[in-house]
mmCIF file with all atom_site columns, C-alpha atoms and ligand atoms in Angstrom:
data_model
loop_
_atom_site.group_PDB
_atom_site.id
_atom_site.type_symbol
_atom_site.label_atom_id
_atom_site.label_alt_id
_atom_site.label_comp_id
_atom_site.label_asym_id
_atom_site.label_entity_id
_atom_site.label_seq_id
_atom_site.pdbx_PDB_ins_code
_atom_site.Cartn_x
_atom_site.Cartn_y
_atom_site.Cartn_z
_atom_site.occupancy
_atom_site.B_iso_or_equiv
_atom_site.pdbx_formal_charge
_atom_site.auth_seq_id
_atom_site.auth_comp_id
_atom_site.auth_asym_id
_atom_site.auth_atom_id
_atom_site.pdbx_PDB_model_num
ATOM   1   C  CA  . MET A 1 1   ? 7.782   -16.624 -0.425  1.00 0.00 ? 1   MET A CA  1
ATOM   2   C  CA  . ARG A 1 2   ? 10.406  -16.437 -3.413  1.00 0.00 ? 2   ARG A CA  1
ATOM   3   C  CA  . SER A 1 3   ? 10.102  -19.442 -6.019  1.00 0.00 ? 3   SER A CA  1
ATOM   4   C  CA  . ASN A 1 4   ? 13.088  -17.896 -8.652  1.00 0.00 ? 4   ASN A CA  1
ATOM   5   C  CA  . GLY A 1 5   ? 15.728  -20.366 -7.422  1.00 0.00 ? 5   GLY A CA  1
ATOM   6   C  CA  . SER A 1 6   ? 18.307  -22.080 -10.517 1.00 0.00 ? 6   SER A CA  1
ATOM   7   C  CA  . MET A 1 7   ? 20.853  -24.127 -10.514 1.00 0.00 ? 7   MET A CA  1
ATOM   8   C  CA  . LEU A 1 8   ? 23.341  -21.389 -10.105 1.00 0.00 ? 8   LEU A CA  1
ATOM   9   C  CA  . ASN A 1 9   ? 21.900  -19.799 -7.052  1.00 0.00 ? 9   ASN A CA  1
ATOM   10  C  CA  . LYS A 1 10  ? 22.871  -22.983 -5.322  1.00 0.00 ? 10  LYS A CA  1
ATOM   11  C  CA  . MET A 1 11  ? 25.941  -23.122 -7.088  1.00 0.00 ? 11  MET A CA  1
ATOM   12  C  CA  . GLU A 1 12  ? 27.486  -19.756 -5.338  1.00 0.00 ? 12  GLU A CA  1
ATOM   13  C  CA  . GLY A 1 13  ? 25.226  -20.639 -1.711  1.00 0.00 ? 13  GLY A CA  1
ATOM   14  C  CA  . ARG A 1 14  ? 23.011  -17.781 -2.648  1.00 0.00 ? 14  ARG A CA  1
ATOM   15  C  CA  . PHE A 1 15  ? 19.941  -16.856 -1.086  1.00 0.00 ? 15  PHE A CA  1
ATOM   16  C  CA  . GLU A 1 16  ? 16.826  -19.990 -2.763  1.00 0.00 ? 16  GLU A CA  1
ATOM   17  C  CA  . CYS A 1 17  ? 13.609  -19.731 -1.167  1.00 0.00 ? 17  CYS A CA  1
ATOM   18  C  CA  . LYS A 1 18  ? 12.858  -23.134 -0.087  1.00 0.00 ? 18  LYS A CA  1
ATOM   19  C  CA  . ARG A 1 19  ? 9.414   -23.170 -0.438  1.00 0.00 ? 19  ARG A CA  1
ATOM   20  C  CA  . CYS A 1 20  ? 9.055   -24.359 3.443   1.00 0.00 ? 20  CYS A CA  1
ATOM   21  C  CA  . GLY A 1 21  ? 5.963   -22.167 4.202   1.00 0.00 ? 21  GLY A CA  1
ATOM   22  C  CA  . ALA A 1 22  ? 7.682   -21.182 7.419   1.00 0.00 ? 22  ALA A CA  1
ATOM   23  C  CA  . CYS A 1 23  ? 8.047   -17.424 7.071   1.00 0.00 ? 23  CYS A CA  1
ATOM   24  C  CA  . CYS A 1 24  ? 3.946   -17.573 5.880   1.00 0.00 ? 24  CYS A CA  1
ATOM   25  C  CA  . LYS A 1 25  ? 2.988   -18.181 9.510   1.00 0.00 ? 25  LYS A CA  1
ATOM   26  C  CA  . GLY A 1 26  ? 3.289   -16.176 12.517  1.00 0.00 ? 26  GLY A CA  1
ATOM   27  C  CA  . ARG A 1 27  ? 3.560   -12.871 11.399  1.00 0.00 ? 27  ARG A CA  1
ATOM   28  C  CA  . ASP A 1 28  ? 1.218   -10.222 9.473   1.00 0.00 ? 28  ASP A CA  1
ATOM   29  C  CA  . VAL A 1 29  ? 1.760   -9.504  6.112   1.00 0.00 ? 29  VAL A CA  1
ATOM   30  C  CA  . PRO A 1 30  ? 1.258   -5.899  4.816   1.00 0.00 ? 30  PRO A CA  1
ATOM   31  C  CA  . LEU A 1 31  ? -0.532  -4.346  1.358   1.00 0.00 ? 31  LEU A CA  1
ATOM   32  C  CA  . ALA A 1 32  ? 0.547   -1.933  -0.970  1.00 0.00 ? 32  ALA A CA  1
ATOM   33  C  CA  . LEU A 1 33  ? -2.453  -0.364  -2.539  1.00 0.00 ? 33  LEU A CA  1
ATOM   34  C  CA  . ASP A 1 34  ? -1.989  -1.718  -6.270  1.00 0.00 ? 34  ASP A CA  1
ATOM   35  C  CA  . ASP A 1 35  ? -1.846  -6.012  -3.687  1.00 0.00 ? 35  ASP A CA  1
ATOM   36  C  CA  . ILE A 1 36  ? -5.314  -5.069  -3.573  1.00 0.00 ? 36  ILE A CA  1
ATOM   37  C  CA  . LEU A 1 37  ? -6.447  -4.698  -6.524  1.00 0.00 ? 37  LEU A CA  1
ATOM   38  C  CA  . ARG A 1 38  ? -4.378  -7.122  -7.809  1.00 0.00 ? 38  ARG A CA  1
ATOM   39  C  CA  . LEU A 1 39  ? -5.009  -9.972  -5.000  1.00 0.00 ? 39  LEU A CA  1
ATOM   40  C  CA  . SER A 1 40  ? -9.236  -8.859  -5.657  1.00 0.00 ? 40  SER A CA  1
ATOM   41  C  CA  . GLU A 1 41  ? -8.712  -9.389  -9.104  1.00 0.00 ? 41  GLU A CA  1
ATOM   42  C  CA  . PHE A 1 42  ? -7.560  -13.023 -9.169  1.00 0.00 ? 42  PHE A CA  1
ATOM   43  C  CA  . LEU A 1 43  ? -10.043 -14.085 -6.729  1.00 0.00 ? 43  LEU A CA  1
ATOM   44  C  CA  . GLY A 1 44  ? -12.997 -12.697 -8.682  1.00 0.00 ? 44  GLY A CA  1
ATOM   45  C  CA  . MET A 1 45  ? -13.665 -9.999  -6.094  1.00 0.00 ? 45  MET A CA  1
ATOM   46  C  CA  . ASP A 1 46  ? -14.419 -6.562  -6.333  1.00 0.00 ? 46  ASP A CA  1
ATOM   47  C  CA  . PRO A 1 47  ? -11.733 -4.763  -4.894  1.00 0.00 ? 47  PRO A CA  1
ATOM   48  C  CA  . ASP A 1 48  ? -14.099 -2.915  -1.796  1.00 0.00 ? 48  ASP A CA  1
ATOM   49  C  CA  . GLY A 1 49  ? -15.885 -6.235  -1.168  1.00 0.00 ? 49  GLY A CA  1
ATOM   50  C  CA  . PHE A 1 50  ? -12.048 -8.399  -0.947  1.00 0.00 ? 50  PHE A CA  1
ATOM   51  C  CA  . PHE A 1 51  ? -10.551 -5.762  1.217   1.00 0.00 ? 51  PHE A CA  1
ATOM   52  C  CA  . SER A 1 52  ? -13.237 -5.790  4.274   1.00 0.00 ? 52  SER A CA  1
ATOM   53  C  CA  . GLU A 1 53  ? -13.352 -9.845  3.650   1.00 0.00 ? 53  GLU A CA  1
ATOM   54  C  CA  . CYS A 1 54  ? -9.998  -10.558 4.059   1.00 0.00 ? 54  CYS A CA  1
ATOM   55  C  CA  . CYS A 1 55  ? -7.521  -7.514  4.985   1.00 0.00 ? 55  CYS A CA  1
ATOM   56  C  CA  . VAL A 1 56  ? -7.667  -5.179  8.231   1.00 0.00 ? 56  VAL A CA  1
ATOM   57  C  CA  . GLU A 1 57  ? -6.209  -2.026  8.706   1.00 0.00 ? 57  GLU A CA  1
ATOM   58  C  CA  . MET A 1 58  ? -4.157  -1.167  11.906  1.00 0.00 ? 58  MET A CA  1
ATOM   59  C  CA  . ALA A 1 59  ? -0.392  0.302   13.409  1.00 0.00 ? 59  ALA A CA  1
ATOM   60  C  CA  . ILE A 1 60  ? 2.471   -1.385  14.496  1.00 0.00 ? 60  ILE A CA  1
ATOM   61  C  CA  . ASP A 1 61  ? 2.231   1.123   17.710  1.00 0.00 ? 61  ASP A CA  1
ATOM   62  C  CA  . GLU A 1 62  ? 0.202   3.827   19.250  1.00 0.00 ? 62  GLU A CA  1
ATOM   63  C  CA  . ASN A 1 63  ? 2.518   6.203   17.509  1.00 0.00 ? 63  ASN A CA  1
ATOM   64  C  CA  . THR A 1 64  ? 2.490   5.239   13.908  1.00 0.00 ? 64  THR A CA  1
ATOM   65  C  CA  . MET A 1 65  ? -1.154  5.276   11.500  1.00 0.00 ? 65  MET A CA  1
ATOM   66  C  CA  . ALA A 1 66  ? -2.707  2.136   10.158  1.00 0.00 ? 66  ALA A CA  1
ATOM   67  C  CA  . LEU A 1 67  ? -2.267  1.051   7.091   1.00 0.00 ? 67  LEU A CA  1
ATOM   68  C  CA  . PRO A 1 68  ? -3.234  -2.467  5.808   1.00 0.00 ? 68  PRO A CA  1
ATOM   69  C  CA  . PHE A 1 69  ? -2.118  -5.779  5.986   1.00 0.00 ? 69  PHE A CA  1
ATOM   70  C  CA  . LEU A 1 70  ? -3.842  -9.202  5.037   1.00 0.00 ? 70  LEU A CA  1
ATOM   71  C  CA  . LYS A 1 71  ? -6.277  -10.148 7.658   1.00 0.00 ? 71  LYS A CA  1
ATOM   72  C  CA  . ARG A 1 72  ? -4.660  -13.224 9.692   1.00 0.00 ? 72  ARG A CA  1
ATOM   73  C  CA  . TYR A 1 73  ? -7.401  -15.790 11.017  1.00 0.00 ? 73  TYR A CA  1
ATOM   74  C  CA  . GLY A 1 74  ? -4.880  -17.715 13.494  1.00 0.00 ? 74  GLY A CA  1
ATOM   75  C  CA  . GLU A 1 75  ? -1.406  -18.875 12.705  1.00 0.00 ? 75  GLU A CA  1
ATOM   76  C  CA  . ALA A 1 76  ? -0.557  -18.718 9.329   1.00 0.00 ? 76  ALA A CA  1
ATOM   77  C  CA  . CYS A 1 77  ? -1.320  -16.928 5.790   1.00 0.00 ? 77  CYS A CA  1
ATOM   78  C  CA  . GLN A 1 78  ? -5.095  -17.168 4.642   1.00 0.00 ? 78  GLN A CA  1
ATOM   79  C  CA  . PHE A 1 79  ? -3.843  -17.810 1.350   1.00 0.00 ? 79  PHE A CA  1
ATOM   80  C  CA  . LEU A 1 80  ? -1.802  -20.472 3.267   1.00 0.00 ? 80  LEU A CA  1
ATOM   81  C  CA  . ASP A 1 81  ? -2.236  -24.051 1.820   1.00 0.00 ? 81  ASP A CA  1
ATOM   82  C  CA  . ASP A 1 82  ? -0.501  -27.236 1.836   1.00 0.00 ? 82  ASP A CA  1
ATOM   83  C  CA  . ASN A 1 83  ? 2.400   -24.897 2.173   1.00 0.00 ? 83  ASN A CA  1
ATOM   84  C  CA  . ILE A 1 84  ? 1.843   -23.752 -1.211  1.00 0.00 ? 84  ILE A CA  1
ATOM   85  C  CA  . CYS A 1 85  ? 0.733   -20.115 -1.443  1.00 0.00 ? 85  CYS A CA  1
ATOM   86  C  CA  . ARG A 1 86  ? -2.721  -19.591 -3.193  1.00 0.00 ? 86  ARG A CA  1
ATOM   87  C  CA  . VAL A 1 87  ? -2.329  -16.805 -4.566  1.00 0.00 ? 87  VAL A CA  1
ATOM   88  C  CA  . HIS A 1 88  ? 1.512   -17.330 -5.829  1.00 0.00 ? 88  HIS A CA  1
ATOM   89  C  CA  . PHE A 1 89  ? 1.418   -15.084 -9.560  1.00 0.00 ? 89  PHE A CA  1
ATOM   90  C  CA  . VAL A 1 90  ? -0.382  -12.062 -7.501  1.00 0.00 ? 90  VAL A CA  1
ATOM   91  C  CA  . LYS A 1 91  ? 1.270   -11.891 -3.812  1.00 0.00 ? 91  LYS A CA  1
ATOM   92  C  CA  . PRO A 1 92  ? 1.148   -9.123  -2.407  1.00 0.00 ? 92  PRO A CA  1
ATOM   93  C  CA  . SER A 1 93  ? 4.999   -6.925  -3.129  1.00 0.00 ? 93  SER A CA  1
ATOM   94  C  CA  . ALA A 1 94  ? 6.364   -7.213  1.018   1.00 0.00 ? 94  ALA A CA  1
ATOM   95  C  CA  . CYS A 1 95  ? 6.691   -11.474 -0.057  1.00 0.00 ? 95  CYS A CA  1
ATOM   96  C  CA  . GLU A 1 96  ? 7.568   -11.353 -3.430  1.00 0.00 ? 96  GLU A CA  1
ATOM   97  C  CA  . TYR A 1 97  ? 9.955   -8.949  -2.557  1.00 0.00 ? 97  TYR A CA  1
ATOM   98  C  CA  . MET A 1 98  ? 11.429  -10.870 -0.491  1.00 0.00 ? 98  MET A CA  1
ATOM   99  C  CA  . PRO A 1 99  ? 14.095  -10.274 0.913   1.00 0.00 ? 99  PRO A CA  1
ATOM   100 C  CA  . SER A 1 100 ? 14.603  -7.316  -0.408  1.00 0.00 ? 100 SER A CA  1
ATOM   101 C  CA  . THR A 1 101 ? 11.386  -5.916  1.726   1.00 0.00 ? 101 THR A CA  1
ATOM   102 C  CA  . ILE A 1 102 ? 13.409  -5.868  4.990   1.00 0.00 ? 102 ILE A CA  1
ATOM   103 C  CA  . PHE A 1 103 ? 16.183  -3.279  5.485   1.00 0.00 ? 103 PHE A CA  1
ATOM   104 C  CA  . GLY A 1 104 ? 19.540  -3.166  7.787   1.00 0.00 ? 104 GLY A CA  1
ATOM   105 C  CA  . SER A 1 105 ? 22.567  -5.970  7.952   1.00 0.00 ? 105 SER A CA  1
ATOM   106 C  CA  . LEU A 1 106 ? 22.098  -9.072  6.716   1.00 0.00 ? 106 LEU A CA  1
ATOM   107 C  CA  . GLU A 1 107 ? 22.001  -10.609 11.081  1.00 0.00 ? 107 GLU A CA  1
ATOM   108 C  CA  . HIS A 1 108 ? 18.755  -8.325  11.268  1.00 0.00 ? 108 HIS A CA  1
ATOM   109 C  CA  . LEU A 1 109 ? 17.630  -10.032 7.905   1.00 0.00 ? 109 LEU A CA  1
ATOM   110 C  CA  . ARG A 1 110 ? 18.303  -13.530 9.609   1.00 0.00 ? 110 ARG A CA  1
ATOM   111 C  CA  . ALA A 1 111 ? 17.284  -12.996 13.019  1.00 0.00 ? 111 ALA A CA  1
ATOM   112 C  CA  . ARG A 1 112 ? 13.743  -11.585 11.258  1.00 0.00 ? 112 ARG A CA  1
ATOM   113 C  CA  . MET A 1 113 ? 13.241  -15.109 9.028   1.00 0.00 ? 113 MET A CA  1
ATOM   114 C  CA  . PRO A 1 114 ? 12.678  -18.289 10.707  1.00 0.00 ? 114 PRO A CA  1
ATOM   115 C  CA  . SER A 1 115 ? 15.060  -21.005 11.978  1.00 0.00 ? 115 SER A CA  1
ATOM   116 C  CA  . SER A 1 116 ? 14.606  -22.999 8.586   1.00 0.00 ? 116 SER A CA  1
ATOM   117 C  CA  . CYS A 1 117 ? 15.050  -20.334 6.759   1.00 0.00 ? 117 CYS A CA  1
ATOM   118 C  CA  . ALA A 1 118 ? 17.092  -21.227 3.567   1.00 0.00 ? 118 ALA A CA  1
ATOM   119 C  CA  . ILE A 1 119 ? 18.836  -16.851 4.041   1.00 0.00 ? 119 ILE A CA  1
ATOM   120 C  CA  . GLN A 1 120 ? 20.446  -18.674 7.927   1.00 0.00 ? 120 GLN A CA  1
ATOM   121 C  CA  . HIS A 1 121 ? 22.838  -20.450 5.797   1.00 0.00 ? 121 HIS A CA  1
ATOM   122 C  CA  . THR A 1 122 ? 22.889  -18.573 2.369   1.00 0.00 ? 122 THR A CA  1
ATOM   123 C  CA  . LYS A 1 123 ? 23.925  -14.585 1.180   1.00 0.00 ? 123 LYS A CA  1
ATOM   124 C  CA  . PRO A 1 124 ? 19.835  -12.650 0.964   1.00 0.00 ? 124 PRO A CA  1
ATOM   125 C  CA  . GLU A 1 125 ? 20.038  -11.235 -3.101  1.00 0.00 ? 125 GLU A CA  1
ATOM   126 C  CA  . SER A 1 126 ? 20.614  -7.351  -2.625  1.00 0.00 ? 126 SER A CA  1
ATOM   127 C  CA  . ASP A 1 127 ? 17.827  -6.014  -5.100  1.00 0.00 ? 127 ASP A CA  1
ATOM   128 C  CA  . GLU A 1 128 ? 18.414  -1.885  -4.932  1.00 0.00 ? 128 GLU A CA  1
ATOM   129 C  CA  . ARG A 1 129 ? 15.243  -1.774  -7.875  1.00 0.00 ? 129 ARG A CA  1
ATOM   130 C  CA  . LEU A 1 130 ? 13.274  -4.327  -6.409  1.00 0.00 ? 130 LEU A CA  1
ATOM   131 C  CA  . ARG A 1 131 ? 14.122  -2.587  -2.482  1.00 0.00 ? 131 ARG A CA  1
ATOM   132 C  CA  . ARG A 1 132 ? 13.081  1.040   -4.267  1.00 0.00 ? 132 ARG A CA  1
ATOM   133 C  CA  . ILE A 1 133 ? 9.963   -0.031  -6.075  1.00 0.00 ? 133 ILE A CA  1
ATOM   134 C  CA  . TYR A 1 134 ? 9.123   -1.588  -3.184  1.00 0.00 ? 134 TYR A CA  1
ATOM   135 C  CA  . MET A 1 135 ? 9.458   1.690   -1.091  1.00 0.00 ? 135 MET A CA  1
ATOM   136 C  CA  . ALA A 1 136 ? 7.779   3.999   -3.175  1.00 0.00 ? 136 ALA A CA  1
ATOM   137 C  CA  . SER A 1 137 ? 4.906   1.953   -2.949  1.00 0.00 ? 137 SER A CA  1
ATOM   138 C  CA  . MET A 1 138 ? 4.680   2.025   0.882   1.00 0.00 ? 138 MET A CA  1
ATOM   139 C  CA  . MET A 1 139 ? 5.685   5.511   0.457   1.00 0.00 ? 139 MET A CA  1
ATOM   140 C  CA  . ILE A 1 140 ? 2.171   5.654   -1.878  1.00 0.00 ? 140 ILE A CA  1
ATOM   141 C  CA  . THR A 1 141 ? -0.002  3.776   0.149   1.00 0.00 ? 141 THR A CA  1
ATOM   142 C  CA  . ALA A 1 142 ? 1.146   5.938   3.254   1.00 0.00 ? 142 ALA A CA  1
ATOM   143 C  CA  . ILE A 1 143 ? 0.383   8.631   1.926   1.00 0.00 ? 143 ILE A CA  1
ATOM   144 C  CA  . TYR A 1 144 ? -2.947  7.594   0.723   1.00 0.00 ? 144 TYR A CA  1
ATOM   145 C  CA  . TYR A 1 145 ? -3.887  7.050   3.471   1.00 0.00 ? 145 TYR A CA  1
ATOM   146 C  CA  . SER A 1 146 ? -2.769  9.989   5.635   1.00 0.00 ? 146 SER A CA  1
ATOM   147 C  CA  . LYS A 1 147 ? -5.156  11.654  3.142   1.00 0.00 ? 147 LYS A CA  1
ATOM   148 C  CA  . HIS A 1 148 ? -7.784  9.433   3.167   1.00 0.00 ? 148 HIS A CA  1
ATOM   149 C  CA  . GLY A 1 149 ? -7.855  7.371   6.780   1.00 0.00 ? 149 GLY A CA  1
ATOM   150 C  CA  . THR A 1 150 ? -9.376  3.691   5.287   1.00 0.00 ? 150 THR A CA  1
ATOM   151 C  CA  . PHE A 1 151 ? -9.470  2.133   1.841   1.00 0.00 ? 151 PHE A CA  1
ATOM   152 C  CA  . LYS A 1 152 ? -11.899 2.685   -0.877  1.00 0.00 ? 152 LYS A CA  1
ATOM   153 C  CA  . PHE A 1 153 ? -10.984 1.922   -4.330  1.00 0.00 ? 153 PHE A CA  1
ATOM   154 C  CA  . ARG A 1 154 ? -12.572 4.518   -5.721  1.00 0.00 ? 154 ARG A CA  1
ATOM   155 C  CA  . LEU A 1 155 ? -10.463 6.924   -3.532  1.00 0.00 ? 155 LEU A CA  1
ATOM   156 C  CA  . ALA A 1 156 ? -7.275  4.525   -3.921  1.00 0.00 ? 156 ALA A CA  1
ATOM   157 C  CA  . ARG A 1 157 ? -7.675  4.313   -7.983  1.00 0.00 ? 157 ARG A CA  1
ATOM   158 C  CA  . PRO A 1 158 ? -4.979  7.678   -8.775  1.00 0.00 ? 158 PRO A CA  1
ATOM   159 C  CA  . PHE A 1 159 ? -2.505  5.999   -6.167  1.00 0.00 ? 159 PHE A CA  1
ATOM   160 C  CA  . ILE A 1 160 ? -2.439  2.810   -7.826  1.00 0.00 ? 160 ILE A CA  1
ATOM   161 C  CA  . TYR A 1 161 ? -1.846  4.379   -10.784 1.00 0.00 ? 161 TYR A CA  1
ATOM   162 C  CA  . ARG A 1 162 ? 1.444   5.636   -9.396  1.00 0.00 ? 162 ARG A CA  1
ATOM   163 C  CA  . ILE A 1 163 ? 2.550   2.536   -8.340  1.00 0.00 ? 163 ILE A CA  1
ATOM   164 C  CA  . LEU A 1 164 ? 1.898   1.468   -10.959 1.00 0.00 ? 164 LEU A CA  1
ATOM   165 C  CA  . LEU A 1 165 ? 3.288   4.411   -13.004 1.00 0.00 ? 165 LEU A CA  1
ATOM   166 C  CA  . PHE A 1 166 ? 6.890   3.778   -11.021 1.00 0.00 ? 166 PHE A CA  1
ATOM   167 C  CA  . LYS A 1 167 ? 6.625   0.134   -11.492 1.00 0.00 ? 167 LYS A CA  1
ATOM   168 C  CA  . ARG A 1 168 ? 6.071   0.571   -15.051 1.00 0.00 ? 168 ARG A CA  1
ATOM   169 C  CA  . SER A 1 169 ? 3.210   -2.289  -14.722 1.00 0.00 ? 169 SER A CA  1
ATOM   170 C  CA  . HIS A 1 170 ? 1.482   -1.725  -18.035 1.00 0.00 ? 170 HIS A CA  1
ATOM   171 C  CA  . GLU A 1 171 ? -0.735  -4.323  -17.559 1.00 0.00 ? 171 GLU A CA  1
ATOM   172 C  CA  . GLY A 1 172 ? -1.789  -2.941  -14.285 1.00 0.00 ? 172 GLY A CA  1
ATOM   173 C  CA  . ILE A 1 173 ? -2.319  0.336   -15.574 1.00 0.00 ? 173 ILE A CA  1
ATOM   174 C  CA  . ARG A 1 174 ? -4.683  -1.453  -18.781 1.00 0.00 ? 174 ARG A CA  1
ATOM   175 C  CA  . LYS A 1 175 ? -6.028  -3.418  -15.626 1.00 0.00 ? 175 LYS A CA  1
ATOM   176 C  CA  . LEU A 1 176 ? -6.483  -0.659  -13.924 1.00 0.00 ? 176 LEU A CA  1
ATOM   177 C  CA  . PHE A 1 177 ? -8.242  1.941   -16.259 1.00 0.00 ? 177 PHE A CA  1
ATOM   178 C  CA  . GLY A 1 178 ? -9.523  -1.027  -19.298 1.00 0.00 ? 178 GLY A CA  1
ATOM   179 C  CA  . ASN A 1 179 ? -11.758 0.927   -21.783 1.00 0.00 ? 179 ASN A CA  1
ATOM   180 C  CA  . GLU A 1 180 ? -10.881 3.900   -20.947 1.00 0.00 ? 180 GLU A CA  1
ATOM   181 C  CA  . ILE A 1 181 ? -7.317  3.863   -21.347 1.00 0.00 ? 181 ILE A CA  1
ATOM   182 C  CA  . ALA A 1 182 ? -8.493  2.007   -25.395 1.00 0.00 ? 182 ALA A CA  1
ATOM   183 C  CA  . GLN A 1 183 ? -10.397 4.619   -25.997 1.00 0.00 ? 183 GLN A CA  1
ATOM   184 C  CA  . ASN A 1 184 ? -8.327  7.432   -25.675 1.00 0.00 ? 184 ASN A CA  1
HETATM 185 S  S1  . LIG B 2 .   ? 0.223   -14.107 0.435   1.00 0.00 ? 201 LIG B S1  1
HETATM 186 FE FE1 . LIG B 2 .   ? 1.487   -16.296 -0.504  1.00 0.00 ? 201 LIG B FE1 1
HETATM 187 S  S2  . LIG B 2 .   ? 3.982   -16.131 0.139   1.00 0.00 ? 201 LIG B S2  1
HETATM 188 FE FE2 . LIG B 2 .   ? 2.408   -14.013 1.543   1.00 0.00 ? 201 LIG B FE2 1
HETATM 189 S  S3  . LIG B 2 .   ? 2.400   -14.442 3.648   1.00 0.00 ? 201 LIG B S3  1
HETATM 190 FE FE3 . LIG B 2 .   ? 0.315   -14.737 2.611   1.00 0.00 ? 201 LIG B FE3 1
HETATM 191 S  S4  . LIG B 2 .   ? 1.128   -17.306 1.565   1.00 0.00 ? 201 LIG B S4  1
HETATM 192 FE FE4 . LIG B 2 .   ? 3.547   -16.440 1.773   1.00 0.00 ? 201 LIG B FE4 1
HETATM 193 S  S1  . LIG B 2 .   ? 11.055  -19.159 5.385   1.00 0.00 ? 202 LIG B S1  1
HETATM 194 FE FE1 . LIG B 2 .   ? 12.574  -18.925 3.996   1.00 0.00 ? 202 LIG B FE1 1
HETATM 195 S  S2  . LIG B 2 .   ? 12.503  -20.814 2.827   1.00 0.00 ? 202 LIG B S2  1
HETATM 196 FE FE2 . LIG B 2 .   ? 11.073  -20.948 3.339   1.00 0.00 ? 202 LIG B FE2 1
HETATM 197 S  S3  . LIG B 2 .   ? 9.229   -19.769 2.243   1.00 0.00 ? 202 LIG B S3  1
HETATM 198 FE FE3 . LIG B 2 .   ? 9.887   -18.156 3.541   1.00 0.00 ? 202 LIG B FE3 1
HETATM 199 S  S4  . LIG B 2 .   ? 11.953  -17.479 2.578   1.00 0.00 ? 202 LIG B S4  1
HETATM 200 FE FE4 . LIG B 2 .   ? 11.603  -19.131 1.623   1.00 0.00 ? 202 LIG B FE4 1
#
């Protein structure tokens, strides 16, 4: 999923994604609200249309509320094409920030990843900044869902704004408000 490898990573035995695509199979990818907007823009769809076509709301168990995930039509993620992510440059935060999105010990992380993953024999990057950003994005998404129950872009917009503020994504905010900000 990640692609920021380097010669230094190899020399130091640090985690470097091999782009094998194994972790893009057999799992559901959670979405933060800003992921939905970013993916829909990239695919040239309106956010609500993208959501109904490509996403699903589901609860992990009966004690949790339903949250958004990418829809899966088979074993692999709908965006995996010949082991390449079709949405690489705008991929969901859960993919982009991996392994900082998996909490717990190194053993726990390795147990969650495929046996072929580079993480099984290299050190994971522990990026607390990415972890905080991911946590905040998912918490704001959960707050939105506790209030509105389902995705509607019109309602989600102020929550997306909060996530983008947290990420300091000026580009994202500019796109979210378009001309409204430019005129103020
Ligand atoms: S969005 Fe891309 S990186 Fe994430 S699971 Fe799908 S194919 Fe893999
Ligand atoms: S399984 Fe590991 S090495 Fe393969 S794409 Fe996923 S993160 Fe990269």
